[in-house]
Short mmCIF file of C-alpha atoms in Angstrom, two decimals:
data_model
loop_
_atom_site.label_atom_id
_atom_site.label_comp_id
_atom_site.label_asym_id
_atom_site.label_seq_id
_atom_site.Cartn_x
_atom_site.Cartn_y
_atom_site.Cartn_z
CA UNK A 253 -12.01 -81.11 36.63
CA UNK A 254 -14.16 -79.19 39.10
CA UNK A 255 -17.93 -79.83 38.85
CA UNK A 256 -20.01 -76.62 38.90
CA UNK A 257 -23.82 -76.77 39.28
CA UNK A 258 -25.94 -73.62 39.10
CA UNK A 259 -28.56 -73.62 41.89
CA UNK A 260 -30.29 -70.28 41.29
CA UNK A 261 -29.82 -67.05 39.36
CA UNK A 262 -31.71 -63.77 39.80
CA UNK A 263 -31.42 -59.99 39.84
CA UNK A 264 -31.69 -57.66 42.83
CA UNK A 265 -34.55 -55.12 42.34
CA UNK A 266 -32.48 -52.29 43.82
CA UNK A 267 -29.21 -51.90 41.94
CA UNK A 268 -30.02 -54.57 39.32
CA UNK A 269 -27.03 -56.74 40.30
CA UNK A 270 -27.10 -60.31 39.03
CA UNK A 271 -26.67 -62.96 41.74
CA UNK A 272 -25.91 -66.61 41.02
CA UNK A 273 -25.60 -69.43 43.56
CA UNK A 274 -23.46 -72.38 42.49
CA UNK A 275 -22.39 -75.67 44.06
CA UNK A 276 -18.70 -76.44 43.52
CA UNK A 277 -17.33 -79.98 43.82
CA UNK A 278 -13.57 -79.81 43.51
CA UNK A 279 -11.76 -82.44 41.45
CA UNK A 280 -9.24 -82.79 44.26
CA UNK A 281 -12.03 -83.85 46.62
CA UNK A 282 -13.13 -82.40 49.94
CA UNK A 283 -16.38 -80.82 51.09
CA UNK A 284 -18.46 -79.06 48.37
CA UNK A 285 -18.81 -75.30 48.74
CA UNK A 286 -21.54 -72.84 47.90
CA UNK A 287 -20.27 -70.15 45.55
CA UNK A 288 -21.99 -66.76 45.58
CA UNK A 289 -21.31 -64.76 42.39
CA UNK A 290 -22.41 -61.11 42.30
CA UNK A 291 -22.19 -59.37 38.95
CA UNK A 292 -22.51 -55.59 38.67
CA UNK A 293 -21.95 -54.48 35.08
CA UNK A 294 -18.53 -56.00 34.25
CA UNK A 295 -17.38 -56.44 37.84
CA UNK A 296 -17.71 -59.77 39.69
CA UNK A 297 -17.54 -60.45 43.43
CA UNK A 298 -17.22 -64.12 44.43
CA UNK A 299 -17.54 -65.82 47.84
CA UNK A 300 -17.00 -69.55 48.53
CA UNK A 301 -18.95 -70.68 51.60
CA UNK A 302 -18.71 -74.00 53.46
CA UNK A 303 -21.91 -75.88 54.46
CA UNK A 304 -21.76 -74.80 58.13
CA UNK A 305 -21.36 -71.12 57.26
CA UNK A 306 -24.04 -71.37 54.57
CA UNK A 307 -26.49 -72.83 57.10
CA UNK A 308 -25.91 -70.04 59.63
CA UNK A 309 -26.05 -67.35 56.93
CA UNK A 310 -29.26 -68.79 55.52
CA UNK A 311 -31.01 -68.97 58.91
CA UNK A 312 -30.16 -65.35 59.74
CA UNK A 313 -31.28 -64.06 56.34
CA UNK A 314 -34.52 -66.08 56.40
CA UNK A 315 -35.42 -64.83 59.89
CA UNK A 316 -34.61 -61.21 58.95
CA UNK A 317 -36.73 -61.43 55.79
CA UNK A 318 -39.65 -62.89 57.75
CA UNK A 319 -39.48 -60.13 60.38
CA UNK A 320 -39.31 -57.33 57.79
CA UNK A 321 -42.26 -58.62 55.76
CA UNK A 322 -44.35 -59.09 58.91
CA UNK A 323 -43.49 -55.56 60.04
CA UNK A 324 -44.46 -54.07 56.69
CA UNK A 325 -47.77 -55.97 56.63
CA UNK A 326 -48.65 -54.83 60.15
CA UNK A 327 -47.85 -51.20 59.34
CA UNK A 328 -44.92 -50.97 61.78
CA UNK A 329 -42.50 -49.61 59.17
CA UNK A 330 -43.05 -47.07 56.38
CA UNK A 331 -43.46 -48.42 52.86
CA UNK A 332 -42.10 -45.35 51.03
CA UNK A 333 -39.53 -42.71 51.92
CA UNK A 334 -41.33 -39.51 50.90
CA UNK A 335 -44.92 -40.53 51.55
CA UNK A 336 -46.77 -43.61 52.72
CA UNK A 337 -47.53 -45.80 49.74
CA UNK A 338 -50.96 -47.39 50.17
CA UNK A 339 -50.86 -50.93 51.52
CA UNK A 340 -53.89 -53.01 50.66
CA UNK A 341 -55.13 -56.36 51.86
CA UNK A 342 -53.97 -58.56 49.03
CA UNK A 343 -55.34 -61.85 50.30
CA UNK A 344 -58.57 -61.34 48.34
CA UNK A 345 -58.40 -58.13 46.26
CA UNK A 346 -61.40 -57.24 44.12
CA UNK A 347 -61.28 -58.37 40.52
CA UNK A 348 -60.00 -55.47 38.44
CA UNK A 349 -60.71 -54.86 34.75
CA UNK A 350 -59.91 -52.16 32.22
CA UNK A 351 -62.83 -50.24 30.69
CA UNK A 352 -61.84 -48.50 27.46
CA UNK A 353 -63.79 -45.53 26.09
CA UNK A 354 -63.48 -44.08 22.59
CA UNK A 355 -62.49 -40.41 22.49
CA UNK A 356 -63.16 -37.67 19.99
CA UNK A 357 -61.63 -34.22 20.01
CA UNK A 358 -58.85 -32.07 18.64
CA UNK A 359 -56.01 -31.83 21.13
CA UNK A 360 -55.14 -31.81 24.82
CA UNK A 361 -52.37 -29.94 26.69
CA UNK A 362 -49.06 -31.74 27.20
CA UNK A 363 -49.54 -31.71 30.97
CA UNK A 364 -53.18 -32.78 31.26
CA UNK A 365 -53.29 -35.60 33.86
CA UNK A 366 -54.71 -33.38 36.61
CA UNK A 367 -57.28 -31.73 34.34
CA UNK A 368 -58.36 -35.14 33.03
CA UNK A 369 -58.92 -36.47 36.55
CA UNK A 370 -60.88 -33.38 37.61
CA UNK A 371 -63.13 -33.73 34.56
CA UNK A 372 -63.75 -37.44 35.13
CA UNK A 373 -64.42 -36.91 38.84
CA UNK A 374 -67.15 -34.43 37.90
CA UNK A 375 -69.00 -37.25 36.07
CA UNK A 376 -68.02 -40.16 38.34
CA UNK A 377 -67.72 -38.70 41.88
CA UNK A 378 -67.67 -42.19 43.45
CA UNK A 379 -64.37 -42.96 41.69
CA UNK A 380 -62.40 -40.95 44.24
CA UNK A 381 -63.30 -43.42 46.99
CA UNK A 382 -62.26 -46.50 45.01
CA UNK A 383 -58.72 -46.95 46.35
CA UNK A 384 -57.50 -49.37 43.68
CA UNK A 385 -59.17 -47.65 40.72
CA UNK A 386 -57.03 -45.67 38.29
CA UNK A 387 -57.11 -43.53 35.17
CA UNK A 388 -54.66 -44.70 32.51
CA UNK A 389 -52.62 -42.11 30.60
CA UNK A 390 -54.50 -41.26 27.40
CA UNK A 391 -53.66 -43.59 24.54
CA UNK A 392 -53.26 -42.86 20.84
CA UNK A 393 -51.94 -39.28 21.00
CA UNK A 394 -49.53 -37.62 18.57
CA UNK A 395 -47.16 -34.85 19.74
CA UNK A 396 -47.63 -31.30 18.47
CA UNK A 397 -46.39 -27.86 19.48
CA UNK A 398 -47.28 -27.74 23.17
CA UNK A 399 -50.21 -30.16 22.75
CA UNK A 400 -51.08 -33.76 22.03
CA UNK A 401 -53.35 -34.40 19.05
CA UNK A 402 -56.06 -37.05 19.21
CA UNK A 403 -56.41 -39.67 16.47
CA UNK A 404 -59.07 -42.20 15.53
CA UNK A 405 -57.45 -44.79 17.80
CA UNK A 406 -57.31 -42.44 20.82
CA UNK A 407 -59.07 -43.72 23.91
CA UNK A 408 -59.51 -43.27 27.64
CA UNK A 409 -59.11 -46.30 29.90
CA UNK A 410 -60.17 -46.71 33.52
CA UNK A 411 -58.94 -49.56 35.73
CA UNK A 412 -61.89 -50.48 37.91
CA UNK A 413 -63.26 -53.13 40.25
CA UNK A 414 -65.59 -55.24 38.11
CA UNK A 415 -68.61 -54.30 40.22
CA UNK A 416 -68.13 -50.65 39.15
CA UNK A 417 -68.17 -51.26 35.38
CA UNK A 418 -71.89 -50.52 35.04
CA UNK A 419 -71.56 -47.30 37.06
CA UNK A 420 -68.75 -46.12 34.78
CA UNK A 421 -71.09 -46.13 31.78
CA UNK A 422 -72.21 -42.67 32.89
CA UNK A 423 -69.11 -41.43 31.06
CA UNK A 424 -70.52 -42.47 27.66
CA UNK A 425 -71.69 -39.33 25.91
CA UNK A 426 -70.02 -37.00 28.41
CA UNK A 427 -68.05 -33.91 27.40
CA UNK A 428 -64.77 -33.54 29.31
CA UNK A 429 -63.23 -30.08 29.54
CA UNK A 430 -59.43 -30.17 29.89
CA UNK A 431 -58.47 -26.56 30.29
CA UNK A 432 -60.48 -25.48 27.28
CA UNK A 433 -59.88 -28.65 25.25
CA UNK A 434 -63.12 -30.56 24.77
CA UNK A 435 -63.18 -34.35 24.65
CA UNK A 436 -66.29 -36.32 23.71
CA UNK A 437 -66.47 -39.75 25.34
CA UNK A 438 -67.80 -42.54 23.13
CA UNK A 439 -68.78 -46.17 23.58
CA UNK A 440 -66.88 -48.47 25.92
CA UNK A 441 -65.64 -52.03 26.01
CA UNK A 442 -64.37 -54.11 28.92
CA UNK A 443 -61.05 -55.96 28.97
CA UNK A 444 -59.70 -58.42 31.52
CA UNK A 445 -56.19 -57.85 32.83
CA UNK A 446 -53.84 -59.94 30.65
CA UNK A 447 -51.01 -62.25 31.67
CA UNK A 448 -47.65 -60.59 31.07
CA UNK A 449 -44.08 -61.47 32.20
CA UNK A 450 -42.91 -57.87 31.76
CA UNK A 451 -44.94 -54.92 33.08
CA UNK A 452 -44.49 -51.19 32.52
CA UNK A 453 -45.78 -48.01 34.13
CA UNK A 454 -45.23 -44.67 32.42
CA UNK A 455 -45.09 -42.77 35.71
CA UNK A 456 -44.53 -44.07 39.27
CA UNK A 457 -44.40 -41.59 42.13
CA UNK A 458 -44.23 -41.78 45.92
CA UNK A 459 -44.96 -38.10 46.51
CA UNK A 460 -42.67 -35.44 47.93
CA UNK A 461 -41.98 -31.93 46.70
CA UNK A 462 -38.51 -32.62 45.29
CA UNK A 463 -37.44 -34.69 42.31
CA UNK A 464 -36.25 -38.05 43.73
CA UNK A 465 -32.78 -39.45 43.34
CA UNK A 466 -32.87 -42.61 41.21
CA UNK A 467 -31.31 -44.72 43.97
CA UNK A 468 -33.89 -43.53 46.51
CA UNK A 469 -36.65 -44.21 44.00
CA UNK A 470 -35.40 -47.79 43.57
CA UNK A 471 -35.42 -48.26 47.34
CA UNK A 472 -38.99 -46.93 47.61
CA UNK A 473 -40.07 -49.30 44.83
CA UNK A 474 -38.45 -52.24 46.60
CA UNK A 475 -40.24 -51.46 49.87
CA UNK A 476 -43.58 -51.02 48.12
CA UNK A 477 -43.15 -54.30 46.25
CA UNK A 478 -42.20 -56.07 49.49
CA UNK A 479 -45.44 -54.81 51.03
CA UNK A 480 -47.25 -56.65 48.24
CA UNK A 481 -45.02 -59.75 48.70
CA UNK A 482 -43.59 -59.29 45.23
CA UNK A 483 -39.95 -59.98 44.35
CA UNK A 484 -39.33 -59.38 40.63
CA UNK A 485 -36.22 -60.54 38.80
CA UNK A 486 -35.34 -56.97 37.90
CA UNK A 487 -36.53 -53.36 37.95
CA UNK A 488 -35.56 -51.03 35.12
CA UNK A 489 -35.90 -47.34 35.88
CA UNK A 490 -36.67 -45.21 32.83
CA UNK A 491 -37.23 -41.53 32.13
CA UNK A 492 -37.71 -39.00 34.91
CA UNK A 493 -41.34 -37.80 34.94
CA UNK A 494 -43.22 -34.83 36.37
CA UNK A 495 -46.81 -33.53 36.31
CA UNK A 496 -48.41 -30.39 37.67
CA UNK A 497 -51.46 -30.64 39.91
CA UNK A 498 -53.48 -28.17 41.96
CA UNK A 499 -51.47 -29.27 45.01
CA UNK A 500 -48.01 -29.02 43.43
CA UNK A 501 -45.74 -30.98 41.11
CA UNK A 502 -45.54 -34.77 41.12
CA UNK A 503 -42.10 -36.30 40.51
CA UNK A 504 -41.11 -39.85 39.64
CA UNK A 505 -39.84 -42.19 36.94
CA UNK A 506 -41.16 -44.65 34.43
CA UNK A 507 -40.61 -48.23 35.57
CA UNK A 508 -40.34 -51.70 34.01
CA UNK A 509 -40.86 -54.75 36.24
CA UNK A 510 -39.64 -58.09 34.96
CA UNK A 511 -39.79 -61.66 36.20
CA UNK A 512 -42.98 -61.88 38.26
CA UNK A 513 -45.01 -65.06 38.01
CA UNK A 514 -48.57 -64.88 36.68
CA UNK A 515 -50.09 -64.39 40.14
CA UNK A 516 -47.59 -61.69 41.08
CA UNK A 517 -48.01 -59.80 37.80
CA UNK A 518 -51.78 -59.82 38.25
CA UNK A 519 -51.43 -58.54 41.81
CA UNK A 520 -49.23 -55.66 40.65
CA UNK A 521 -51.72 -54.72 37.92
CA UNK A 522 -54.59 -54.90 40.41
CA UNK A 523 -52.94 -52.85 43.14
CA UNK A 524 -50.45 -50.63 41.35
CA UNK A 525 -47.40 -49.01 42.90
CA UNK A 526 -46.95 -45.71 44.70
CA UNK A 527 -49.66 -43.04 44.78
CA UNK A 528 -51.79 -40.83 42.48
CA UNK A 529 -53.49 -43.66 40.58
CA UNK A 530 -56.26 -41.26 39.48
CA UNK A 531 -53.69 -39.07 37.73
CA UNK A 532 -52.26 -41.95 35.74
CA UNK A 533 -49.43 -42.94 38.09
CA UNK A 534 -48.43 -46.43 39.17
CA UNK A 535 -50.70 -48.21 36.66
CA UNK A 536 -49.00 -51.18 35.02
CA UNK A 537 -49.64 -52.61 31.57
CA UNK A 538 -47.86 -55.35 29.57
CA UNK A 539 -44.59 -54.27 28.00
CA UNK A 540 -43.67 -55.41 24.51
CA UNK A 541 -40.05 -56.18 25.43
CA UNK A 542 -38.59 -59.62 24.96
CA UNK A 543 -38.28 -61.02 28.52
CA UNK A 544 -34.88 -62.50 27.65
CA UNK A 545 -33.58 -59.07 26.66
CA UNK A 546 -34.85 -57.50 29.88
CA UNK A 547 -33.31 -60.26 32.00
CA UNK A 548 -29.84 -59.42 30.67
CA UNK A 549 -30.25 -55.63 30.65
#
């Protein structure tokens, strides 16, 4: 009977194919082979590779990967297709925290991300220059006819470098005008970024005036993640998203990222993905999915 040993199993971020590497020792004897199994939905592609071929293949792939990552880090190649995604020095990023503010008010327009940012910038002008800072989508809203209604649990959350937490307290007591909808900002509390094996962003965008094709969006995500030296087990693209701003319409998708280690997940939450962090885009939070379910999606 042939002896089969699984060496590694993972998913490709772009395309979500499952790849498994196996060692095969044949019962009839002979040199073991390396079996590459690629699963895409119900279709399998299988290659059996001898040790000499595997060594040459591995050296070429390792050298190519090294060159591409070095090029991305040095800024020699673009990170995103439609617009340059910001590339930050991730060797020692600032410690990021979430600062949550209570909110009181009646309702806000469905498409309010731009108005919310403009209102916050009027109180915290320094926030625009904090590259990693972001404004979370409002939490605790209920849908109505053309509006979102606030509830007792509604709140506003900013992702900030820890050294800016005290400065952000200027928001407490402020009145934010969102196109005629008035929001009163209440007391705040600070929360550290949690550990999470599965992360989710409601809206990731890389800019551009046209709605992106899902395949191109996946590719842009892969390049942006490579710039951060992140290789997740899988990416799950969700609903197509759009938001109007004074400069035009933002287009993108929701995105789930699964399989990062604790350090990688923290880096993604600290640095985000894509652009327009101040308008709620590219900000990742823990997802409630069962990691095992996501891994087999």
